[in-house]
Coordinates of C-alpha atoms in Angstrom, one line a residue:
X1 CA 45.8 -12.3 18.0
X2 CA 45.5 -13.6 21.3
X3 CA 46.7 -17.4 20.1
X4 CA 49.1 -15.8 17.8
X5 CA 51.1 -13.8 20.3
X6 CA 50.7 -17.4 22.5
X7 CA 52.5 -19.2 19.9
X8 CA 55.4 -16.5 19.5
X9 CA 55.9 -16.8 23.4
X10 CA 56.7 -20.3 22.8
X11 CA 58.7 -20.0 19.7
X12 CA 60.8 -17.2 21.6
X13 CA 61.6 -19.7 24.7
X14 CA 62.2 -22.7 22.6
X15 CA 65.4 -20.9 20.8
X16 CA 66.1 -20.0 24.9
X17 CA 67.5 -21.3 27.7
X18 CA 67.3 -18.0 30.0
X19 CA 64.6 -16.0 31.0
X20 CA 63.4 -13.4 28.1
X21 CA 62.2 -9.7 28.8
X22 CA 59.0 -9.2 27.2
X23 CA 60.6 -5.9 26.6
X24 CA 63.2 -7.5 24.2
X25 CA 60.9 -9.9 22.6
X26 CA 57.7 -7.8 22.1
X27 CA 58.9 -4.3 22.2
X28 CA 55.6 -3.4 20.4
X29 CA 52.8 -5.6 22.2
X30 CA 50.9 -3.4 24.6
X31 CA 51.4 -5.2 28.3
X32 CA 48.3 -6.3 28.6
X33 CA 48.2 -8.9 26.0
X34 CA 51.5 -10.1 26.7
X35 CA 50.2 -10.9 29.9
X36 CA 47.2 -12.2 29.0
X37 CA 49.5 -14.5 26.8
X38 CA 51.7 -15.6 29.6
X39 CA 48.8 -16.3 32.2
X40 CA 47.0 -18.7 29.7
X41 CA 50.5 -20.7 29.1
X42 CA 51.1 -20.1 33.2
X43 CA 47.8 -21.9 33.5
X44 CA 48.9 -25.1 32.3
X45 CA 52.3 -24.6 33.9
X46 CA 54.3 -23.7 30.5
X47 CA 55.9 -21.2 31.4
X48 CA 56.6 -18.9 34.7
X49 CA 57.0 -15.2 34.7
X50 CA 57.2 -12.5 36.8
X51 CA 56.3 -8.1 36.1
X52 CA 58.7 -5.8 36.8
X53 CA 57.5 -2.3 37.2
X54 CA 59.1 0.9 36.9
X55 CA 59.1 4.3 36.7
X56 CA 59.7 5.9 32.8
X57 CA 60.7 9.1 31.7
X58 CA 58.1 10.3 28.9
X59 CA 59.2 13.6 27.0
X60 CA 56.2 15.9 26.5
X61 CA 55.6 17.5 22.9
X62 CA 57.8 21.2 23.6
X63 CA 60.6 18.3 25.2
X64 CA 60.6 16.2 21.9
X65 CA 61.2 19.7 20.0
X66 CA 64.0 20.9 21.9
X67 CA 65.4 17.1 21.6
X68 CA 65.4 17.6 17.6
X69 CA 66.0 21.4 17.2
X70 CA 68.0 22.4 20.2
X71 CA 67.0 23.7 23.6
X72 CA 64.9 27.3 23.8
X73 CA 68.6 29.7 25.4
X74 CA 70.7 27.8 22.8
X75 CA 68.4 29.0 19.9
X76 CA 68.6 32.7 21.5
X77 CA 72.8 32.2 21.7
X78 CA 73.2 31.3 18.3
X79 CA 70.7 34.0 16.9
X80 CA 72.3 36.4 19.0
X81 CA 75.9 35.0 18.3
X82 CA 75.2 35.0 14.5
X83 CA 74.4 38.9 14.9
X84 CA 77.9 40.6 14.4
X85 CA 77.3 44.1 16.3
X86 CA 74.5 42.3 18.1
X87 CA 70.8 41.6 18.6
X88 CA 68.2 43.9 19.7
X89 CA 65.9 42.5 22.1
X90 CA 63.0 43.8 20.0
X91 CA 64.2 41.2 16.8
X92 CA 64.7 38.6 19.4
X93 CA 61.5 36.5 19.0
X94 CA 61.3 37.5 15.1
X95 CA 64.6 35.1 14.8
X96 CA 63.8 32.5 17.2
X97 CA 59.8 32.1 17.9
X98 CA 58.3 33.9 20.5
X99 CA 58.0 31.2 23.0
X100 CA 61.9 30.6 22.5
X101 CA 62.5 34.1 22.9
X102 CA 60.4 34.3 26.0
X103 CA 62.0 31.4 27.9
X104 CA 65.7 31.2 26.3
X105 CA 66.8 34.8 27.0
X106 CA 66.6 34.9 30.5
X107 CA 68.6 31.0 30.9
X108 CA 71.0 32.0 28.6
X109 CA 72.2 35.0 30.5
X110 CA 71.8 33.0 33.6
X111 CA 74.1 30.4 31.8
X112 CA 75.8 33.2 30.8
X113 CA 76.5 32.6 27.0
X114 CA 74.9 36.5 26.4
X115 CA 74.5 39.4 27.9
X116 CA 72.6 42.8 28.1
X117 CA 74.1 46.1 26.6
X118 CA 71.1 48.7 26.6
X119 CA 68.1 47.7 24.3
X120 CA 71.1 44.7 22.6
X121 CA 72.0 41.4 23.0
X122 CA 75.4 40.3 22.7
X123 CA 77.3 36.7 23.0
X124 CA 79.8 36.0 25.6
X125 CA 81.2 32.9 24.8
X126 CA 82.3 31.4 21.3
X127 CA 80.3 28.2 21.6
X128 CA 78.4 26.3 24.3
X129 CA 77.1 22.9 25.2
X130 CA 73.7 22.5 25.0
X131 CA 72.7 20.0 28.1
X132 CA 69.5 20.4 28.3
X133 CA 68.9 18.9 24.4
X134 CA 72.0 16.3 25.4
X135 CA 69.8 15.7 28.5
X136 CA 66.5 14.8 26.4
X137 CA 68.0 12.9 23.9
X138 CA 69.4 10.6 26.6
X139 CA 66.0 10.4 28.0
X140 CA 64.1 9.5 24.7
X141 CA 66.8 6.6 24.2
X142 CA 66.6 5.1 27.6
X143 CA 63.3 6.2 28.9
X144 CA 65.6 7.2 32.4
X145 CA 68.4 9.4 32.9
X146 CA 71.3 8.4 35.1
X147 CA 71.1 11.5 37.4
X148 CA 67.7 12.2 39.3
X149 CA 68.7 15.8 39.8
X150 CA 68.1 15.7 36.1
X151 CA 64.7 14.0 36.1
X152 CA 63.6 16.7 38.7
X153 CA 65.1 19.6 37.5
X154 CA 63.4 18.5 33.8
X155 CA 60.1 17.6 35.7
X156 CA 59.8 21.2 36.8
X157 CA 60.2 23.0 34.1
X158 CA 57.4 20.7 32.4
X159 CA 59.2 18.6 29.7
X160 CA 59.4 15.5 30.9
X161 CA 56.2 13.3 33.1
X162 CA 56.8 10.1 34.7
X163 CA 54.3 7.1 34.0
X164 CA 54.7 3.5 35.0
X165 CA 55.9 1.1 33.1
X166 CA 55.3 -3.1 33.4
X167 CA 56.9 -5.7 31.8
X168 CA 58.0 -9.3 32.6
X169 CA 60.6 -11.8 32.5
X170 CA 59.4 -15.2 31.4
X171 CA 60.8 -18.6 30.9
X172 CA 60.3 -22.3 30.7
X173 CA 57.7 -24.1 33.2
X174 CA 57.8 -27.6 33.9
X175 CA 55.4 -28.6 31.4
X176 CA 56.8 -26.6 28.4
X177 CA 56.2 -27.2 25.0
X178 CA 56.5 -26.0 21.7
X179 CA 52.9 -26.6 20.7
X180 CA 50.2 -25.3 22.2
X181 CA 47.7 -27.7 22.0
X182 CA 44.0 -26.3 22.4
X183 CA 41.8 -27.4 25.7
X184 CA 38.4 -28.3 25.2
X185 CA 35.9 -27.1 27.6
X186 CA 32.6 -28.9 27.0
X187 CA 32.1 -33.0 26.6
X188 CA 29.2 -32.5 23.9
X189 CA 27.1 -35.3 22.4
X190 CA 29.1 -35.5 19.1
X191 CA 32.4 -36.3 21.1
X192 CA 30.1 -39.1 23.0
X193 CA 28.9 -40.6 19.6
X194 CA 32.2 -40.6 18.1
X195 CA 34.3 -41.9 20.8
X196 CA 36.6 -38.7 19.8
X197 CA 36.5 -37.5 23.7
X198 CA 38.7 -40.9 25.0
X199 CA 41.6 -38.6 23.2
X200 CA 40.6 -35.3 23.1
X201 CA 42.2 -33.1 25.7
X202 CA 39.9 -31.5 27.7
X203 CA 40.7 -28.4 30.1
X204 CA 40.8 -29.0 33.9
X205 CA 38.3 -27.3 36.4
X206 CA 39.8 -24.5 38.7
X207 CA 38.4 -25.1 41.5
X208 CA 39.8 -22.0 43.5
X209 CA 38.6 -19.6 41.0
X210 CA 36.3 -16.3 42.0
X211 CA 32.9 -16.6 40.4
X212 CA 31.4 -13.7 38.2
X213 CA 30.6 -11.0 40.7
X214 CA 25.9 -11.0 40.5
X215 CA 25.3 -7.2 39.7
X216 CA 23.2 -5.7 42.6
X217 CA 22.3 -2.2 44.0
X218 CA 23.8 -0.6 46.5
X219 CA 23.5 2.2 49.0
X220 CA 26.1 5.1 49.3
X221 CA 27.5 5.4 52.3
X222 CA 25.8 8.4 53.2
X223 CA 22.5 6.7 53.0
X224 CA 23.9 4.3 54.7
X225 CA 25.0 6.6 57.8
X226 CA 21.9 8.8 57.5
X227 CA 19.7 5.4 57.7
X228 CA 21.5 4.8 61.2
X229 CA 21.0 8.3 62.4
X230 CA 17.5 7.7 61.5
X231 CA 17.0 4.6 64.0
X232 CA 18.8 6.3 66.9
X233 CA 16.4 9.2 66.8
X234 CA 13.8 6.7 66.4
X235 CA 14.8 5.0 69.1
X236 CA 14.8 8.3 71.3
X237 CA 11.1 8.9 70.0
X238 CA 11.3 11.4 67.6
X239 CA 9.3 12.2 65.0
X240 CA 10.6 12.7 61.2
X241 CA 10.0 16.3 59.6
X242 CA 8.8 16.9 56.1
X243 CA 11.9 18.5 54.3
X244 CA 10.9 18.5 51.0
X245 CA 11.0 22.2 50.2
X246 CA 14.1 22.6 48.7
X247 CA 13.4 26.4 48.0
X248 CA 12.2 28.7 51.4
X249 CA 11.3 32.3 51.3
X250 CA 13.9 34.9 53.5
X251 CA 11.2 34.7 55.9
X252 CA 11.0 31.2 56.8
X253 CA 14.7 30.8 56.3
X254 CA 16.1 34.0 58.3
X255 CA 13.4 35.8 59.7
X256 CA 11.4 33.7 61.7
X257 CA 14.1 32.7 63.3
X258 CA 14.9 36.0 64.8
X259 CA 18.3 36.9 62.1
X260 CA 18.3 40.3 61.2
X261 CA 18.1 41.2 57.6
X262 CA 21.2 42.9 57.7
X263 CA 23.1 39.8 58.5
X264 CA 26.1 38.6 56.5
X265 CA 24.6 35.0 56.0
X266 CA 22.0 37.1 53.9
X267 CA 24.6 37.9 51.4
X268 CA 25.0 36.7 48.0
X269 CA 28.5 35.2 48.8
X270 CA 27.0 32.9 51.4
X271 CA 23.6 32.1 49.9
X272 CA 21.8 31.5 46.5
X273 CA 19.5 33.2 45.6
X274 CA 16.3 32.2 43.0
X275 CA 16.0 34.5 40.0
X276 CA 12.6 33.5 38.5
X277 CA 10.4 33.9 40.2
X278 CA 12.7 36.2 42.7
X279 CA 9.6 36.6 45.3
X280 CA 6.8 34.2 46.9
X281 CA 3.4 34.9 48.7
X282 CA 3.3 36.4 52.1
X283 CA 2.9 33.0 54.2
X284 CA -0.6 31.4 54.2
X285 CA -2.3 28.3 54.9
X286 CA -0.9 25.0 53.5
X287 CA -3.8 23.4 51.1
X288 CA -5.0 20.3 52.6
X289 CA -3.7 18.1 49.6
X290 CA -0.4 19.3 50.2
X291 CA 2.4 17.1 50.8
X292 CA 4.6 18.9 53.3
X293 CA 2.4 18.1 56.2
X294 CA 4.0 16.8 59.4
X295 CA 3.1 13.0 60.3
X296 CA 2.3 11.3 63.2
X297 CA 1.6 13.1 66.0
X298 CA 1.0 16.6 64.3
X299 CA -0.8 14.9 61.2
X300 CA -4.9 15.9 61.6
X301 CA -7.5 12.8 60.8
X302 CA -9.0 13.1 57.9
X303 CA -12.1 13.8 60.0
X304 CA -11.0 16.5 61.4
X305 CA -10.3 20.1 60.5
X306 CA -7.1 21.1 60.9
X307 CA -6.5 24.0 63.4
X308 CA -6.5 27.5 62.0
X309 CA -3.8 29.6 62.0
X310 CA -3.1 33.4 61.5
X311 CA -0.8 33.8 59.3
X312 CA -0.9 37.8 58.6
X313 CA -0.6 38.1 62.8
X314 CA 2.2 35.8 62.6
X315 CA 4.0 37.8 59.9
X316 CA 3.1 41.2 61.4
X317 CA 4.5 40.3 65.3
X318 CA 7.7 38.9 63.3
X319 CA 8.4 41.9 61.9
X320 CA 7.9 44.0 64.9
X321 CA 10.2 42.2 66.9
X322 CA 12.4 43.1 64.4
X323 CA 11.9 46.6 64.0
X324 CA 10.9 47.6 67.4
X325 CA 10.6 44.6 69.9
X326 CA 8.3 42.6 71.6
X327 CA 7.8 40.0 73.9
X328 CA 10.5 41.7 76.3
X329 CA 12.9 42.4 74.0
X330 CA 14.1 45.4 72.3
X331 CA 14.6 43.9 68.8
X332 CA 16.8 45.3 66.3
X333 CA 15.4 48.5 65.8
X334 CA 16.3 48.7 61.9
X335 CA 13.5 49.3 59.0
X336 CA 12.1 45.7 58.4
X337 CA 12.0 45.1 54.6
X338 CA 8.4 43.1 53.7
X339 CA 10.1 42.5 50.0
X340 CA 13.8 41.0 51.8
X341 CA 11.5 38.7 54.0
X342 CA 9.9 37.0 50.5
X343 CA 13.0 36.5 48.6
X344 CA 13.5 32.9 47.6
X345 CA 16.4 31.2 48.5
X346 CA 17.8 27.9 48.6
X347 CA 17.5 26.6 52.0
X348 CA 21.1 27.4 53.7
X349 CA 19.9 24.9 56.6
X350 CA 16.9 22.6 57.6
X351 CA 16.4 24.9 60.4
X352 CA 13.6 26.6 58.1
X353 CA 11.6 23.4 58.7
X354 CA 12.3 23.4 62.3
X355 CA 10.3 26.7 62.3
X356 CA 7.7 25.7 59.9
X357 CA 7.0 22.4 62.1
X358 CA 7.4 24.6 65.5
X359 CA 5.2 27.2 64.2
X360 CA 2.4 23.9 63.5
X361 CA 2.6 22.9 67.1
X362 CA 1.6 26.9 68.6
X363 CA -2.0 25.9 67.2
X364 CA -1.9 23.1 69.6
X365 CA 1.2 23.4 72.3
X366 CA 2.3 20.4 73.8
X367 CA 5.5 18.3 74.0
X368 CA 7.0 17.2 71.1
X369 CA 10.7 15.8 69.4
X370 CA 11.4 16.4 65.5
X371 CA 14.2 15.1 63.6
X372 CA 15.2 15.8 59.9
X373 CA 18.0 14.8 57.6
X374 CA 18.1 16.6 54.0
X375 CA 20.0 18.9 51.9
X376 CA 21.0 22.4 52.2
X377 CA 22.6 24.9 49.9
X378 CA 25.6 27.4 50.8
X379 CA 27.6 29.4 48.4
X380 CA 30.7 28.5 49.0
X381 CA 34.3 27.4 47.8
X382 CA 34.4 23.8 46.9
X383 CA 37.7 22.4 48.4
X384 CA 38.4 19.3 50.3
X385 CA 36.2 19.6 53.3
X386 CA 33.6 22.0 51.6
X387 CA 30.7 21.8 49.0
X388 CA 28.2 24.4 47.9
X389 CA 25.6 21.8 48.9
X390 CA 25.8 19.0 51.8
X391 CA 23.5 17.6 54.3
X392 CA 22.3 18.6 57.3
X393 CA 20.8 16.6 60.4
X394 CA 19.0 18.5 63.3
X395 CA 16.7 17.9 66.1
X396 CA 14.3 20.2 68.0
X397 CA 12.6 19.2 71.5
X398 CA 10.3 21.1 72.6
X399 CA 9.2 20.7 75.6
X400 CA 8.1 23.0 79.9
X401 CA 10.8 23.2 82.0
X402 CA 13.8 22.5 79.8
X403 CA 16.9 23.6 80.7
X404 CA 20.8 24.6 79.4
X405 CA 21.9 21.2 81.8
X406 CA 19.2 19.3 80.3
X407 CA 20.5 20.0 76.8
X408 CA 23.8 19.1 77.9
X409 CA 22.9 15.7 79.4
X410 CA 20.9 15.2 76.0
X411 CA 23.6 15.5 73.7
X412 CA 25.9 13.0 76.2
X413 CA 23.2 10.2 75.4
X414 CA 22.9 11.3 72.1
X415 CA 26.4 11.3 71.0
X416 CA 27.2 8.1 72.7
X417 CA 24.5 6.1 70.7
X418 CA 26.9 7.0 68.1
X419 CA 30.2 5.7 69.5
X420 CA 31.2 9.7 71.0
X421 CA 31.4 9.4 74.7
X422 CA 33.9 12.4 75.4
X423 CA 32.5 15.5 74.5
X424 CA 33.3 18.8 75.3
X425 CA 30.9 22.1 74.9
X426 CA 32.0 25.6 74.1
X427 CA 30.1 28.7 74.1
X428 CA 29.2 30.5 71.0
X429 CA 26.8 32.8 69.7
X430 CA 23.7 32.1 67.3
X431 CA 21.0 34.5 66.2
X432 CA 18.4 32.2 67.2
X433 CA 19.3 30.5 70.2
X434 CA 20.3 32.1 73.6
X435 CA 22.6 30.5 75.3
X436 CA 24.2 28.6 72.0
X437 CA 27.4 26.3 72.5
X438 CA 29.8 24.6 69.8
X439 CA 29.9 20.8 70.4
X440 CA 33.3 18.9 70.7
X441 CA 33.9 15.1 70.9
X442 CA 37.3 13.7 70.9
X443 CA 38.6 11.3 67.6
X444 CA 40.4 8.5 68.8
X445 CA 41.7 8.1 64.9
X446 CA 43.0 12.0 64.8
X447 CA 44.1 12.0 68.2
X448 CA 42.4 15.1 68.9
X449 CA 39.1 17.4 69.5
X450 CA 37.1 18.2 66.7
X451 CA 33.7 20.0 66.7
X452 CA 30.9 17.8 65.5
X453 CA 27.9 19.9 65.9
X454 CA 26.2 23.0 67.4
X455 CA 23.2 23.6 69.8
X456 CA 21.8 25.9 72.0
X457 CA 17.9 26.7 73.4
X458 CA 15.8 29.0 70.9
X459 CA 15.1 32.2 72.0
X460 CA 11.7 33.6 72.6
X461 CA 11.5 36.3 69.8
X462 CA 11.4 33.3 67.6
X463 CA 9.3 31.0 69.7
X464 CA 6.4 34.0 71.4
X465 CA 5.2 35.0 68.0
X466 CA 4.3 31.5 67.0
X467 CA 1.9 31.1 69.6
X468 CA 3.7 28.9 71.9
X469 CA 3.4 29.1 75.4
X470 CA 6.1 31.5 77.4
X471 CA 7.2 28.8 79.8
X472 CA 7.5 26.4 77.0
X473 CA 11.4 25.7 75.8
X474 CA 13.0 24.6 73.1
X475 CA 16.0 22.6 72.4
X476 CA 17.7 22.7 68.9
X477 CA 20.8 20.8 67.5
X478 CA 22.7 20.5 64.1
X479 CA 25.9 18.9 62.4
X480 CA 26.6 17.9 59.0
X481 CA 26.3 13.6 58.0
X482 CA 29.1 14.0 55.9
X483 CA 31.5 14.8 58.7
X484 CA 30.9 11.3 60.4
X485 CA 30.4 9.4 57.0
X486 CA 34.3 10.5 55.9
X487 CA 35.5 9.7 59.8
X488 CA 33.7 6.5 59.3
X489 CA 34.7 5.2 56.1
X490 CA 38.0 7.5 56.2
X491 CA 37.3 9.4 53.3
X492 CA 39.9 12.9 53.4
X493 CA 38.3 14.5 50.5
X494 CA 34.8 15.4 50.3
X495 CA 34.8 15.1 46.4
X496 CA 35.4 11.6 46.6
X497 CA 32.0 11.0 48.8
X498 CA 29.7 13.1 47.3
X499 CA 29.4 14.4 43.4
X500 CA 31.0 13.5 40.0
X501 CA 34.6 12.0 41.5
X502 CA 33.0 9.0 43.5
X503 CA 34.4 5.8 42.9
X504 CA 31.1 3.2 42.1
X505 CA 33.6 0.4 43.8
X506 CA 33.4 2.3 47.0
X507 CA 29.8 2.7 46.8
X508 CA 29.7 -1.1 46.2
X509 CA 32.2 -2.4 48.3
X510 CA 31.9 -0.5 52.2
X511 CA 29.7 -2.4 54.7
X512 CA 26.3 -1.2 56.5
X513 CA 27.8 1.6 59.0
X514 CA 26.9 1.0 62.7
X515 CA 28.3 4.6 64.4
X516 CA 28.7 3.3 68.1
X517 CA 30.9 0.2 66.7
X518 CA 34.7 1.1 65.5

């Protein structure tokens, strides 16, 4: 086909002197193979063309009726006019279709060809002009309409869509001819025997032509923002969590850290919960094989016994601070539920292994920075700039004599590693951290302040139950890494970066992300 439709191409200039619309010549050819035609003629200078796009009008299946049968207010006049003492309204759609009896009625006493006496309709005018079928018609002939008012107008009401249309004018090149004579591509031995290649014409090397692309891997951009937010925390000497519990009890999730079980994030609007099972075990010991055991520094040698823990105290002085205080504070006096605190949940933030990990270091209480980087689940409205599931990075520092100015100075260094250097903090309230402030930093791209995480120092109804030392303080942080991945690679709508609408040429294509370079 493709060395047929060549051939034509030829055939159509050589009865030509001007250029030719593929439009005219091929009205039938799809665009790509005319193209594919003209760039293999256009390779050896044959011909030269050029593709003209444009916008076409496309009628849609209820236009292309209207265009044969008449429009939906003309089929309700002349129903209504054919009716000598009048239509009711209740034989309407049994003479014209329901749908035309629907729409048509109320545009044709807008137009006013009928009008409304009581429960009939009745004609006011002897004949009409049916535009909107004249309209179509026009439209299905010429693919435009002279009047763009009309396009619109026809647009909104659904019966016509706009697609874009390509086509080219072609004519002679330099080296035309009526024969296209076939290149060879390979010199092989049978030409060399023969003599035949001294005559043959073989096809000349294209030098400046892009080589097959190889097929490789390649990391998504989030990866590739959450592997540099791993090396700056690195570099600040922290040490990376274990988050590979993707389901928490209401215990680990809410109540060790100190919010109440009344709380509107405890709703099933905000979080999901698990059906089967619905509960889990009051919290115990981990077995020693288990895999969400902290490394490095916390990690026991194999040696070595890991240091006990009570797990039934630690429950038990978690609930009384919640029913009636403890530790110097009055609690929230309401009747703790044991069956709430072992619902199962889908982690709503990585704070849950925060706890976990802070709860590890009150068997043996010494400084210490954590870091993690992992999914978590919210019941929410997809939109633009929100999924039911995204990811969350978070640090914790834990450490004597920490203070609100400490934090503050913190976050400066922190956010600067990763090209923020104006930041602004706002107060703000947070179950489990007292004093708690929003964090701002100003995008140079936006031209304005945007908040880019949130912080604060944990309180000590979370922290004195575990064990941990009164004068020991801890610092906590969080933001989301898809915020700074669309900033980076200016994406607008969260769809497009994470789920079943990313683009594999964008995941291919974006370079390694360094945050403190623009």
């Amino acid at each position: 086909m493709a060395i047929e439709l060549t051939a034509q191409v030829l055939d159509t200039l050589s009865q030509s002197d001007e250029h030719v619309l593929s439009t005219d010549a091929f009205p039938s050819v799809p665009s790509t193979e005319v193209k594919g035609a003209l760039d293999r003629l256009k390779s050896r200078d044959m011909v030269v063309y050029e593709a003209i796009e444009k916008d076409e009008a496309i009628l849609t299946p209820e236009a292309e009726g209207i265009a044969a049968n008449g429009s939906h207010e003309a089929k309700v006049f002349e129903a209504v006019r054919r009716s000598m003492e009048g239509m009711k309204i209740s034989d309407l759609p049994k003479a014209v279709g329901q749908e035309s009896a629907k729409i048509g009625q109320g545009k044709a006493i807008k137009a006013g060809w009928i009008k409304k006496d009581k429960d009939v309709f009745k004609a006011s005018a002897d004949s009409i002009t049916d535009a909107i079928r004249d309209q179509l018609r026009t439209i299905q002939a010429t693919r435009t309409h002279p009047d763009p008012k009309v396009i619109a107008d026809l647009k909104k009401r659904k019966l016509v869509t706009m697609q874009k249309s390509i086509s080219y004018r072609f004519s002679k090149g330099p080296k035309f001819a009526k024969e296209f004579v076939k290149e060879e591509t390979d010199l092989t031995a049978d030409m060399l025997a023969s003599g035949s290649w001294n005559t043959i014409k073989f096809k000349p090397y294209n030098f400046r032509s892009m080589g097959a692309p190889a097929g490789s891997g390649a990391l998504h951009p989030l990866n590739k923002v959450r592997h540099e937010f791993r090396q700056i925390f690195f570099e600040m000497g922290f040490e990376e969590m274990p988050t590979n519990r993707y389901v928490e009890t209401g215990f680990w999730n809410f109540d060790a850290l100190f919010i109440p079980q009344q709380h509107p994030a405890r709703d099933q609007q905000d979080t999901f919960f698990i059906s089967d099972p619905p509960h889990a075990d009051r919290p115990r010991q981990d077995p020693h094989d288990t895999q969400h055991l902290p490394n490095g520094s916390l990690s026991e040698p194999t040696t070595q016994e890991a240091p006990k823990q009570d797990y039934e105290k630690y429950f038990d002085n978690v609930k009384e601070v919640h029913e009636n205080g403890k530790y110097g504070s009055i609690g929230y006096r309401y009747p703790y539920s044991d069956d709430e605190s072992l619902r199962l949940v889908l982690r709503t933030h990585t704070t849950a292994i925060s706890t976990y990990m802070l709860h590890k270091l009150g068997a043996n209480p010494r400084p210490a920075r954590y870091f993690s980087i992992d999914r978590v689940f919210r019941n929410e409205s997809v939109d633009a700039t929100h999924l039911a599931e995204f990811h969350q990075v978070e640090g914790v520092i834990a450490d004597y004599g920490l203070t609100l100015g400490g934090l503050i100075g913190f976050m400066e260094v922190f956010f600067a590693k990763m090209g923020i250097h104006k930041l602004r903090f706002k107060p703000a309230y947070n179950p489990y951290t007292e004093p708690s402030m929003e964090i701002f930093g100003f995008h140079e791209g936006l031209d304005k302040w945007v908040e880019i995480g949130n912080s604060g120092m944990f309180r000590p109804e979370m922290l004195e139950p575990m064990g941990l030392p009164k004068d020991m303080r801890v610092y906590g942080w969080g933001l989301s890494l898809e915020r700074p991945t669309m900033i980076k690679y200016g994406v607008k709508n969260i769809r497009e970066l994470l789920g079943h609408k990313v683009d594999l040429n964008f995941v291919e294509s974006n370079p390694a992300v360094r945050l403190e370079k623009k």
